[in-house]
PDB file of C-alpha atoms in Angstrom:
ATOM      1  CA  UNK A 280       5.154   0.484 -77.317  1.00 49.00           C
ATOM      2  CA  UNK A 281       1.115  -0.245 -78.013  1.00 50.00           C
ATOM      3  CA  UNK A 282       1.540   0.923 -81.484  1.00 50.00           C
ATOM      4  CA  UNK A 283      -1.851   2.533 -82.702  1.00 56.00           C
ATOM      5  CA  UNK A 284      -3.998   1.026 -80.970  1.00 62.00           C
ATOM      6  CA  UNK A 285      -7.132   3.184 -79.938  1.00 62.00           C
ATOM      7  CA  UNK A 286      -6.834   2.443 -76.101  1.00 61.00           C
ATOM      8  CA  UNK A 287      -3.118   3.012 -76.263  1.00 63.00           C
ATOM      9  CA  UNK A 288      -2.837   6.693 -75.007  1.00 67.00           C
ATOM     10  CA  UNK A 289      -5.678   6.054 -72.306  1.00 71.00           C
ATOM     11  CA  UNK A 290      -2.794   3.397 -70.892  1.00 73.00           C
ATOM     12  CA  UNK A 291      -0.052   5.726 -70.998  1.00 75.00           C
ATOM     13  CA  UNK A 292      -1.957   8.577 -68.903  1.00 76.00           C
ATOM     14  CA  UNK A 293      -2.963   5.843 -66.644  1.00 81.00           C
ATOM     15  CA  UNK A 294       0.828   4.913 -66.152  1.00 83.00           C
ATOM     16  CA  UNK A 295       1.910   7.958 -65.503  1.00 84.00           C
ATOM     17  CA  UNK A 296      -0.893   9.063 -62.947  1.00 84.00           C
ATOM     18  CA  UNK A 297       0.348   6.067 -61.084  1.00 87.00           C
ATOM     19  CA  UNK A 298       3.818   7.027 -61.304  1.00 89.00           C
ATOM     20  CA  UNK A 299       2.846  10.333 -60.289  1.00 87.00           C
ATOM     21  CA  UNK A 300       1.039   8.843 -57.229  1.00 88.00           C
ATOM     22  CA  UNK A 301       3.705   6.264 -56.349  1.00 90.00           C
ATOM     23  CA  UNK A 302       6.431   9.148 -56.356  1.00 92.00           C
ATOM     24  CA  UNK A 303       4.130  11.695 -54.285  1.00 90.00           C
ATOM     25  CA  UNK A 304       3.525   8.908 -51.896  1.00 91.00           C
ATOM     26  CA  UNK A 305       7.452   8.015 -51.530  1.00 92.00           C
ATOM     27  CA  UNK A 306       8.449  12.025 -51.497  1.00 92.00           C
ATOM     28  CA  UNK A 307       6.061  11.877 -48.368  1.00 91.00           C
ATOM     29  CA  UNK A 308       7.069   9.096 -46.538  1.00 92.00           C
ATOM     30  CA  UNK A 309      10.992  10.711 -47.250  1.00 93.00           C
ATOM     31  CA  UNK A 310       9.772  14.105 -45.891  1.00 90.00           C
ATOM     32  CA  UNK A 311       8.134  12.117 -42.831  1.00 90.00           C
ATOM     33  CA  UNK A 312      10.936  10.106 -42.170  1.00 91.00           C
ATOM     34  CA  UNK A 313      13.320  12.973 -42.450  1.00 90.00           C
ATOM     35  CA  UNK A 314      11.090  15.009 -40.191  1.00 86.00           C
ATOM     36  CA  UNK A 315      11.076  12.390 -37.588  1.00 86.00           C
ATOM     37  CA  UNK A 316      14.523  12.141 -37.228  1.00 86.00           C
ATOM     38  CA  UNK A 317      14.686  15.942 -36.596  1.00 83.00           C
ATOM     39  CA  UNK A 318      12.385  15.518 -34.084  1.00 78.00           C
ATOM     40  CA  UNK A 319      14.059  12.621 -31.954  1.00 80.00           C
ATOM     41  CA  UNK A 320      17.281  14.974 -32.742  1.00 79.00           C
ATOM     42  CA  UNK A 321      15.904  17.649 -30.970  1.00 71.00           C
ATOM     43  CA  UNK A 322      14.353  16.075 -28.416  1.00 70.00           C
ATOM     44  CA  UNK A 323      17.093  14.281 -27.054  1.00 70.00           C
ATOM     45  CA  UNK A 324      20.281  16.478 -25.558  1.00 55.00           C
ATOM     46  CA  UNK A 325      22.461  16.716 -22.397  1.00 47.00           C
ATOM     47  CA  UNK A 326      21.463  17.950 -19.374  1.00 44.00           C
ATOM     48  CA  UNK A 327      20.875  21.468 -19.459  1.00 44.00           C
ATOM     49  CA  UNK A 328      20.713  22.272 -15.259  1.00 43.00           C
ATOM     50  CA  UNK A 329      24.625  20.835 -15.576  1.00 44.00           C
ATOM     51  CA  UNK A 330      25.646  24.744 -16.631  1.00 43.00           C
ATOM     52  CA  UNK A 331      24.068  25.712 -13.475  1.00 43.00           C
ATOM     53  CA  UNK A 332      26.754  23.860 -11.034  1.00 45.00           C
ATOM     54  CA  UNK A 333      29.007  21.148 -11.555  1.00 43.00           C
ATOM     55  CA  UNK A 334      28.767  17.486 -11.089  1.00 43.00           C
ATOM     56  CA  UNK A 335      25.547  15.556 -11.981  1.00 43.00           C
ATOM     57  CA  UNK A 336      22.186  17.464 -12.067  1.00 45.00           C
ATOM     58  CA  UNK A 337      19.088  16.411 -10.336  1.00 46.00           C
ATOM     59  CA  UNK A 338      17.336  13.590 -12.366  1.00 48.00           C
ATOM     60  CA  UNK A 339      13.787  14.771 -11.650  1.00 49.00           C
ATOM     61  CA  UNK A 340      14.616  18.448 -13.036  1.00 54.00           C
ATOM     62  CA  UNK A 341      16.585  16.213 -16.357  1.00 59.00           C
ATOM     63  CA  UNK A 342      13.206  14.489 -16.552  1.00 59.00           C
ATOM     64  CA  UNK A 343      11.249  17.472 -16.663  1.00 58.00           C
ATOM     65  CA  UNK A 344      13.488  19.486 -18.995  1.00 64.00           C
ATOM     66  CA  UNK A 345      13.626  16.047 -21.213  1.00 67.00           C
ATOM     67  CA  UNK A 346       9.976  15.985 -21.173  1.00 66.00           C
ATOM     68  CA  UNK A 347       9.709  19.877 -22.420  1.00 65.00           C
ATOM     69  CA  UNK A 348      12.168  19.419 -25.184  1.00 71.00           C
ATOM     70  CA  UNK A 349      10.075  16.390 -26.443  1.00 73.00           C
ATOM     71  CA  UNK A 350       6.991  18.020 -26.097  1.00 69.00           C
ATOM     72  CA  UNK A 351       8.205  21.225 -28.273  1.00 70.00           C
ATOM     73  CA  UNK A 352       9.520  18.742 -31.129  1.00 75.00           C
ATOM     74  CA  UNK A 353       6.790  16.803 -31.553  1.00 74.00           C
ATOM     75  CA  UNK A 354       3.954  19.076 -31.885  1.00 71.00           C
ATOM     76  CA  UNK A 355       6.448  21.100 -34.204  1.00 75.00           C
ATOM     77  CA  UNK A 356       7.302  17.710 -35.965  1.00 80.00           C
ATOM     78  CA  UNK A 357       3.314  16.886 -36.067  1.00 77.00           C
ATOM     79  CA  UNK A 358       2.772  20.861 -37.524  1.00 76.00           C
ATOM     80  CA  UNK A 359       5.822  19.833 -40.256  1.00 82.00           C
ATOM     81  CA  UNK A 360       3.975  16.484 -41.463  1.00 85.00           C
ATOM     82  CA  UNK A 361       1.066  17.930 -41.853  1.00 82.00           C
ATOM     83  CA  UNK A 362       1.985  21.139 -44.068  1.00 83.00           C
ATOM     84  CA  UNK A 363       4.314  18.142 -45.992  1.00 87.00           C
ATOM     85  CA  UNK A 364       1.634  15.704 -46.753  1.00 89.00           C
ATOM     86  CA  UNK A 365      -0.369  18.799 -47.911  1.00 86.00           C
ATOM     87  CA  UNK A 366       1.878  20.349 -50.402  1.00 87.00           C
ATOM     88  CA  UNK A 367       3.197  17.282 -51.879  1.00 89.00           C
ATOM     89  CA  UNK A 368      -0.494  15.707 -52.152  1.00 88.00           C
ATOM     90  CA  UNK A 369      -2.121  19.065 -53.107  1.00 85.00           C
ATOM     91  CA  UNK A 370       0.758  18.753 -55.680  1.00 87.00           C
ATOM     92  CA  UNK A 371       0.104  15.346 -57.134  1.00 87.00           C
ATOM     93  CA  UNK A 372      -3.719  15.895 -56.878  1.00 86.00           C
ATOM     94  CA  UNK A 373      -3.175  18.754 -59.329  1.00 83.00           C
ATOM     95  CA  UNK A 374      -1.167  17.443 -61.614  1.00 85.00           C
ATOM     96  CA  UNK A 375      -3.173  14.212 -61.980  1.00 85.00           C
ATOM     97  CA  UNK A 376      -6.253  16.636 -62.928  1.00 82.00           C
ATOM     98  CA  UNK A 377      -4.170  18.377 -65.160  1.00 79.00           C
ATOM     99  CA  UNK A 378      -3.079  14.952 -66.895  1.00 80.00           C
ATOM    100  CA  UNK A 379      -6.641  14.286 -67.162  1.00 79.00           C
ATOM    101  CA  UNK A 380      -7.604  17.571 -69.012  1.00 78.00           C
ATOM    102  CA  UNK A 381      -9.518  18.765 -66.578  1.00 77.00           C
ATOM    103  CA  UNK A 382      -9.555  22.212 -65.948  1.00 78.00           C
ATOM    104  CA  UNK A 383      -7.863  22.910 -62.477  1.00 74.00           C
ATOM    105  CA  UNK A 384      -7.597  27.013 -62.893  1.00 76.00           C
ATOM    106  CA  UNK A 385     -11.262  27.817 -62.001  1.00 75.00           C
ATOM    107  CA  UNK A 386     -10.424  24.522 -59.201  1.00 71.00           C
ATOM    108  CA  UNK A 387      -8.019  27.089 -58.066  1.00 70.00           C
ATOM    109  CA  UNK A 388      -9.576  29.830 -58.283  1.00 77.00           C
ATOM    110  CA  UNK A 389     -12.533  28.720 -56.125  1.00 73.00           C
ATOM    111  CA  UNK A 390     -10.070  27.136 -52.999  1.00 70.00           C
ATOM    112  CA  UNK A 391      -8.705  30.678 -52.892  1.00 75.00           C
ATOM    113  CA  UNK A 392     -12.223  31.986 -52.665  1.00 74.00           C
ATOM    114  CA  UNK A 393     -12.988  29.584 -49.786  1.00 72.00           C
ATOM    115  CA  UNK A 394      -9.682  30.012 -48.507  1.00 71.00           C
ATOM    116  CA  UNK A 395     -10.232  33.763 -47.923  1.00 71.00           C
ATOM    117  CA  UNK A 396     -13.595  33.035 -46.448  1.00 69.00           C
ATOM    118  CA  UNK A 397     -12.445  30.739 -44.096  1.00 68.00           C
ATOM    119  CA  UNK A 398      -9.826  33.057 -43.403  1.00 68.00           C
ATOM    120  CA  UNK A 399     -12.227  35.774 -41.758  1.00 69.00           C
ATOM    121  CA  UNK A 400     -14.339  33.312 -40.468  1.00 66.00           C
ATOM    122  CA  UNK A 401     -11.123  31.592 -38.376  1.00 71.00           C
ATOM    123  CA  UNK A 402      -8.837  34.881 -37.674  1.00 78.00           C
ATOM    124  CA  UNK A 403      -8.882  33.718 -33.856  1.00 81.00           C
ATOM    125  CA  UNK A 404      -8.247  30.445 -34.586  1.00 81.00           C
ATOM    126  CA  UNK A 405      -5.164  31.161 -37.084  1.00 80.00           C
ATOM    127  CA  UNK A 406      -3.651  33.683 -34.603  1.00 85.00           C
ATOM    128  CA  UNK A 407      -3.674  30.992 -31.837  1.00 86.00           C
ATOM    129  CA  UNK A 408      -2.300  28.982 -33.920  1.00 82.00           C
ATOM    130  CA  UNK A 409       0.743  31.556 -35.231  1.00 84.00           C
ATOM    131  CA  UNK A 410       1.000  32.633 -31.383  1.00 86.00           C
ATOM    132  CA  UNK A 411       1.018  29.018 -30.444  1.00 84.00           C
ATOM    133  CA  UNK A 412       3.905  28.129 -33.150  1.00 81.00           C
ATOM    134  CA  UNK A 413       6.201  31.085 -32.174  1.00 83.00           C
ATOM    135  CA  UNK A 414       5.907  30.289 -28.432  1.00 83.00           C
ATOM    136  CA  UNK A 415       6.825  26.572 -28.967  1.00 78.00           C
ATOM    137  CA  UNK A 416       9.598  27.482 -31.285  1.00 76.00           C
ATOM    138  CA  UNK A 417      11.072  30.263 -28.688  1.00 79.00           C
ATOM    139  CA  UNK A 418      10.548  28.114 -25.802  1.00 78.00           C
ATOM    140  CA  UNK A 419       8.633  30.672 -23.989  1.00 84.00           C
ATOM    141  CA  UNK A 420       7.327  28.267 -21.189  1.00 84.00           C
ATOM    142  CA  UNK A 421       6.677  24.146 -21.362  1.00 78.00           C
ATOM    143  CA  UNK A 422       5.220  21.671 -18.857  1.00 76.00           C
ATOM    144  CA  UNK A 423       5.949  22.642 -15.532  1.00 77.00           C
ATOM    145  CA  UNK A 424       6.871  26.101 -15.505  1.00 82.00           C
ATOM    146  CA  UNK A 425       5.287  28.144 -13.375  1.00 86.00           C
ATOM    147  CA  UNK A 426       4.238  31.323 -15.133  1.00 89.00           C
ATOM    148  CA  UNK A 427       1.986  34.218 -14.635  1.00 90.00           C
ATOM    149  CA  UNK A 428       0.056  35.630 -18.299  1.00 90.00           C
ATOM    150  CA  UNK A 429      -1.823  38.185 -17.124  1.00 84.00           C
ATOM    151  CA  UNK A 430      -5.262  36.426 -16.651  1.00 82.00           C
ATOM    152  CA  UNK A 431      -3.927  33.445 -14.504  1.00 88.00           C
ATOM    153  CA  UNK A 432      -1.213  32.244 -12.698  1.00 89.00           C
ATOM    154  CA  UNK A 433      -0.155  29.024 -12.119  1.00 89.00           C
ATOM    155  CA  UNK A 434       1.608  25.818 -13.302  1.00 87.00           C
ATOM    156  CA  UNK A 435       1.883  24.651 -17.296  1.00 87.00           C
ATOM    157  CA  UNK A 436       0.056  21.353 -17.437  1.00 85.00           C
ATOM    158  CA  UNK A 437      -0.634  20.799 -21.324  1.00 82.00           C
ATOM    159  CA  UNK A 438       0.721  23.106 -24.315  1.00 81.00           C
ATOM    160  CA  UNK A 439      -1.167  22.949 -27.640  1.00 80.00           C
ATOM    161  CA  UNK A 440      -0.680  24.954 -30.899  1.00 80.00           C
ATOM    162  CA  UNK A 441      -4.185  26.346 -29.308  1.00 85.00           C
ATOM    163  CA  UNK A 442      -4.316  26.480 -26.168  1.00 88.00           C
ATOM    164  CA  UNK A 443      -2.258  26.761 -23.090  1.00 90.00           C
ATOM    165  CA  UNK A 444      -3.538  24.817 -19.589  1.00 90.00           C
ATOM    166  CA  UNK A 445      -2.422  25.865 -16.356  1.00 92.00           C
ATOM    167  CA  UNK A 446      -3.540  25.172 -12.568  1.00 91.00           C
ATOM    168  CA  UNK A 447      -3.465  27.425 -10.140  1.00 89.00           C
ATOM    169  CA  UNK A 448      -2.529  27.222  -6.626  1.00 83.00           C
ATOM    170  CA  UNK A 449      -6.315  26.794  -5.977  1.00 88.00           C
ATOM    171  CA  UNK A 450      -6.592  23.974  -7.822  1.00 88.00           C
ATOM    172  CA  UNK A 451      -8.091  25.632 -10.580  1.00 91.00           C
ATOM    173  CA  UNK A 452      -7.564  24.716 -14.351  1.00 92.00           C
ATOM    174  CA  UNK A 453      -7.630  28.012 -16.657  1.00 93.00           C
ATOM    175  CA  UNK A 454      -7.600  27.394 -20.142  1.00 93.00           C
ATOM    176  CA  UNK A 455      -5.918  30.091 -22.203  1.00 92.00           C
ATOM    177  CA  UNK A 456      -5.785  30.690 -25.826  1.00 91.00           C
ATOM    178  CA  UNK A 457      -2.387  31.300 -26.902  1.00 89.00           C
ATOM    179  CA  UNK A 458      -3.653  33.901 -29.311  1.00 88.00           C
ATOM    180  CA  UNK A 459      -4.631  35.995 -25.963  1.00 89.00           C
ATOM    181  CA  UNK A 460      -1.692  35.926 -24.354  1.00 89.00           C
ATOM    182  CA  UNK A 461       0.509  38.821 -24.410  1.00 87.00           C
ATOM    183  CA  UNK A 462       3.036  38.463 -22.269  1.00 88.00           C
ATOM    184  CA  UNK A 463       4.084  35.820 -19.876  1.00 89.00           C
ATOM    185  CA  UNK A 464       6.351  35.893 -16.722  1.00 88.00           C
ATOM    186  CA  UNK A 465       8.114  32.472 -16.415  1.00 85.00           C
ATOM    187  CA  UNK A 466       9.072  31.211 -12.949  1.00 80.00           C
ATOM    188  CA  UNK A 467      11.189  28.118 -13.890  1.00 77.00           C
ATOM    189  CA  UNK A 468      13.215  28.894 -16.735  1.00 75.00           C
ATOM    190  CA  UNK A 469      17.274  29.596 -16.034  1.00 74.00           C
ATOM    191  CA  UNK A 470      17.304  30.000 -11.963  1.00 80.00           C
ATOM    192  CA  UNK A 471      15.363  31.736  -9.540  1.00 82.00           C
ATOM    193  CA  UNK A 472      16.422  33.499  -6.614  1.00 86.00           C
ATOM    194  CA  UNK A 473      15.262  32.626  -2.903  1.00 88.00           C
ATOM    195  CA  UNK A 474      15.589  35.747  -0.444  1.00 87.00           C
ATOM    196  CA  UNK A 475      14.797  36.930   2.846  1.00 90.00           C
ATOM    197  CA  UNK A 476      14.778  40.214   4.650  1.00 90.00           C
ATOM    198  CA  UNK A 477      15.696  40.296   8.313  1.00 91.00           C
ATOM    199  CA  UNK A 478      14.777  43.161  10.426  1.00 91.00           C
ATOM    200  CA  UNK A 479      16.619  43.379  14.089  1.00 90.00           C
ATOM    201  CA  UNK A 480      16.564  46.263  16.494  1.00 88.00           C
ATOM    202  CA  UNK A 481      18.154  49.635  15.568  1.00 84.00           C
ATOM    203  CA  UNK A 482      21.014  48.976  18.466  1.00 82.00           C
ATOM    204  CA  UNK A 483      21.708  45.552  17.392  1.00 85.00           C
ATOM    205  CA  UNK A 484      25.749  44.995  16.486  1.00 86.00           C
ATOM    206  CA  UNK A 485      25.645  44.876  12.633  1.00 87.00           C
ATOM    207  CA  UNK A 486      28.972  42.715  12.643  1.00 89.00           C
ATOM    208  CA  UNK A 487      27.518  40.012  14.749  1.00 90.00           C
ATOM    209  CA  UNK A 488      24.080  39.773  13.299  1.00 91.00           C
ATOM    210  CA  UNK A 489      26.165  39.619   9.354  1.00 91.00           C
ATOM    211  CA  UNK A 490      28.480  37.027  10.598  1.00 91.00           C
ATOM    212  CA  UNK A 491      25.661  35.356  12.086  1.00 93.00           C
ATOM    213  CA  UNK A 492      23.365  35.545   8.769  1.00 92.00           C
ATOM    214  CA  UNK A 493      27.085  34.143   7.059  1.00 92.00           C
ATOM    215  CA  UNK A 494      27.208  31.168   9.007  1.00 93.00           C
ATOM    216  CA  UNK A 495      23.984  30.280   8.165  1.00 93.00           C
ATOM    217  CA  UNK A 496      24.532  31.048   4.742  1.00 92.00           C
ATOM    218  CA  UNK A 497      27.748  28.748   5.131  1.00 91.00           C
ATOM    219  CA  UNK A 498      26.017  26.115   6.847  1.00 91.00           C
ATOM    220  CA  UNK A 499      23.047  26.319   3.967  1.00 91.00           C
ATOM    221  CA  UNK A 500      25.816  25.754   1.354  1.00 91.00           C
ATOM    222  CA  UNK A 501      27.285  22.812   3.351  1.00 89.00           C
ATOM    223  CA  UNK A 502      23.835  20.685   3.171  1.00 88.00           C
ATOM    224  CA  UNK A 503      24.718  18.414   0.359  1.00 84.00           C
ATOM    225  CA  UNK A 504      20.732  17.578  -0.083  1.00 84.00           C
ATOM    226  CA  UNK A 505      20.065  21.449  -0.723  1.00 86.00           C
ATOM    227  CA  UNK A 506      22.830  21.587  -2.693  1.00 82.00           C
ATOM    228  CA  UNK A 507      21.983  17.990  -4.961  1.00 76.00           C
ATOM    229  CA  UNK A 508      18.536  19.088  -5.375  1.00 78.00           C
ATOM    230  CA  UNK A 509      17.940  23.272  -4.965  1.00 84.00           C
ATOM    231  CA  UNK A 510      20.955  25.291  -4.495  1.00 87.00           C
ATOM    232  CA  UNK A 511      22.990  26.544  -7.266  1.00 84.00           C
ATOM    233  CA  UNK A 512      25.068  29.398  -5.924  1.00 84.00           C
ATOM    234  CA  UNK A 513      26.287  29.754  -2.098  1.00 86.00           C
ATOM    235  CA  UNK A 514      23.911  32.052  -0.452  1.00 90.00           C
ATOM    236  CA  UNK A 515      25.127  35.853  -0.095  1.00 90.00           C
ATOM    237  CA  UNK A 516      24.788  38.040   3.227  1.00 91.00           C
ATOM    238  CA  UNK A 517      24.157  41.620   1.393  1.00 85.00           C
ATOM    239  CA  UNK A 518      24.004  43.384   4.880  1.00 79.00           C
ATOM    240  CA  UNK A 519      22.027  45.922   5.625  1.00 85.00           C
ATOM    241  CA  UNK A 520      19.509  46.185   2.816  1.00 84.00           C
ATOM    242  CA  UNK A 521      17.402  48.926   4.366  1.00 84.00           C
ATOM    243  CA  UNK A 522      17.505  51.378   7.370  1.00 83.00           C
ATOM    244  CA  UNK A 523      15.021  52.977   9.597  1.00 77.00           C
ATOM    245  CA  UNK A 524      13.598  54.625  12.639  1.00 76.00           C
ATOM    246  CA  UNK A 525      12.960  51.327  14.434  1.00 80.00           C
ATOM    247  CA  UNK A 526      14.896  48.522  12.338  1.00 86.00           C
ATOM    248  CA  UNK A 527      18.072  47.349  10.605  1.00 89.00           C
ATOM    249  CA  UNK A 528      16.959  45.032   7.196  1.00 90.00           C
ATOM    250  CA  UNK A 529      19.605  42.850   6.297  1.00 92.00           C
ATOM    251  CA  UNK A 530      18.929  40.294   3.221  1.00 91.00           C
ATOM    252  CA  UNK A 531      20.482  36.885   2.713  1.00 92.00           C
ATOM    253  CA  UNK A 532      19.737  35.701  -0.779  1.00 91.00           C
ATOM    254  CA  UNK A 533      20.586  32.573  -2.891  1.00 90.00           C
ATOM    255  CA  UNK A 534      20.014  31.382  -6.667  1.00 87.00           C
ATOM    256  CA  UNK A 535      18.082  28.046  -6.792  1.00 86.00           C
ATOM    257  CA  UNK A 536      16.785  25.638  -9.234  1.00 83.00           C
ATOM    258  CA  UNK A 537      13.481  26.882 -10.881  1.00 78.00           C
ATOM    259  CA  UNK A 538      11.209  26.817  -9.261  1.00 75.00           C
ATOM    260  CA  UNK A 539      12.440  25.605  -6.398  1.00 82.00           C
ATOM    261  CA  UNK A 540      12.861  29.646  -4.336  1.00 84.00           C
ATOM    262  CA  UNK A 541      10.186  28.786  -2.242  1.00 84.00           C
ATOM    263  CA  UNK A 542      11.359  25.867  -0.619  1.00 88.00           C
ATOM    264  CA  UNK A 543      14.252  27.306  -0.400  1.00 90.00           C
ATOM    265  CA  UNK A 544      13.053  30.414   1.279  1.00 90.00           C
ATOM    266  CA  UNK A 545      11.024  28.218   3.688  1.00 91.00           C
ATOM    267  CA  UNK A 546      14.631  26.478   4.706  1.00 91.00           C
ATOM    268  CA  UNK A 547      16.191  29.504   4.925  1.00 92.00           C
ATOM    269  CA  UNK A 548      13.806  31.309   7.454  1.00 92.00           C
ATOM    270  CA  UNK A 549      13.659  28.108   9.664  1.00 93.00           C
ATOM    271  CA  UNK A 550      17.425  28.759  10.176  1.00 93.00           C
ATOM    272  CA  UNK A 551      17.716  32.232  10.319  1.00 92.00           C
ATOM    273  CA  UNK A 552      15.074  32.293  12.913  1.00 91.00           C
ATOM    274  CA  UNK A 553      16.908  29.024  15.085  1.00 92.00           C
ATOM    275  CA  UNK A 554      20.316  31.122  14.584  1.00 92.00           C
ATOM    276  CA  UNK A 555      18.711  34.167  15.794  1.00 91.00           C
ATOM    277  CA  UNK A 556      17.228  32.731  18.837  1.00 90.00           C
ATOM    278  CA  UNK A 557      20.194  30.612  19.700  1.00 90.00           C
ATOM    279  CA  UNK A 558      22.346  33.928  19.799  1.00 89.00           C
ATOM    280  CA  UNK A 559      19.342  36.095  21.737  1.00 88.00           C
ATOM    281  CA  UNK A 560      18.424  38.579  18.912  1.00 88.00           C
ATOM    282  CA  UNK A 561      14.613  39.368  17.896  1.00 86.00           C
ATOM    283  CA  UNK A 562      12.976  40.007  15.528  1.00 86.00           C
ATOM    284  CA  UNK A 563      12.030  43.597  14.957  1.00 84.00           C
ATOM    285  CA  UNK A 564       7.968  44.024  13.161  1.00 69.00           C
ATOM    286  CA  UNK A 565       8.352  42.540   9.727  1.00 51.00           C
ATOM    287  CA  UNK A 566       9.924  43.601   6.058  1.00 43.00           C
TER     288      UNK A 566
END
């Protein structure tokens, strides 16, 4: 095309490093645009408390799980752009050097030396990191789960790829590196179960005290606002639970929304306690 002209092949390498750079650039912005689209994928689905009963689920809980699901996909998505930009860059970068005749194996050879430095220098950081990936990606615990790890309890308030936030019921913010964590007990994720023991006198008429713990059970179940926004299940009477010298246990349980046990444990008591006075039983010490 330039015939023999001197400056002809200095045109031709410059051609194709821009072609080179053009087509990196576009294979990015493709990856990117085809990781974004995964990520508004799977952070949008249906509503995930609907297995739990039938009929619409609570819209605050939706929010909430909505909120999680975003959360996981976009730091993953952010994680995914990042590692794309860098291979397909790293790529181009080489093979522009290479076009140039400059040497890139002793190039190579000294990012793997620094790479392996920086590798003992930043174990910590790269296991947060790992531990903070796997945990996104298995949905151990998100915003607002309530979760115990060993050095704190308390509720999720921010999840990084580094570190995990929580506040306690002090008040208290703990920051935790993910890379510390080794196991986790999560509060909010599936159901929870509300219960209460309730010990009456050793003479006490079993049958009347269960049918009495069944009404209230019945009556729990009937509360259409405990049933919209905590209740899953219809509470279960179990009957006597335990047995001894001074006291019959009996236990009246219920699943619940997570999270949500204590409240519902709170309600629960209130009406035991009303349908126990009402019908002239006490209370026998405590269980």
């Amino acid at each position: 095309m330039f015939g023999n002209e001197p400056w002809a092949p200095l045109v031709s390498s410059a051609i194709t490093i821009v072609l080179i750079l053009v087509l990196a650039f576009v294979l990015r912005n493709v990856a990117h645009r085809i990781i974004t689209r995964v990520v508004n994928r799977a952070a949008t689905g249906g509503s995930i408390t609907s297995r739990f009963r039938k009929g619409a689920a609570p819209d605050g809980i939706d929010a909430l799980l909505h909120e999680r699901r975003k959360q996981r996909a976009e730091t993953m998505g952010s994680v995914l752009k990042h590692v794309a930009s860098i291979v397909v860059l790293g790529t181009a970068a080489l093979t522009v050097l290479d076009r140039l005749t400059i040497p890139i194996a002793p190039l190579l050879t000294s990012v793997g030396i620094l790479g392996v430095a920086v590798g003992f220098g930043a174990q910590e950081l790269v296991k947060d990191f790992i531990a903070g990936m796997f945990m996104l990606l298995e949905d151990q615990y998100g915003v607002g789960d309530v979760i115990d790890t060993g050095a704190a309890v308390g509720t999720v308030e921010a999840v990084t790829l580094r570190i995990t936030r929580l506040r306690d019921a002090d008040g208290r913010v703990w920051y935790i590196r993910n890379g510390t964590i080794t196991r986790v007990g999560n509060e909010s994720q599936g159901w929870s179960r509300a219960y209460m023991d309730v010990p009456v006198a050793y003479d006490a008429d079993v049958v009347g005290v269960k049918v009495l713990l069944e009404q209230v059970a019945e009556e729990m179940w009937a509360d259409s606002e405990l049933r919209e926004s905590k209740i899953v299940e219809e509470p279960q009477v179990y009957g006597v639970e335990q047995l001894s010298d001074s006291s019959l246990v009996f236990r009246i349980t219920t699943k619940t929304l997570p999270s949500a046990q204590s409240e519902v444990a709170r309600e629960m008591r209130l009406r035991v306690k009303s349908a126990l006075d009402t019908a002239g039983i006490q209370l026998v010490g405590s269980a």
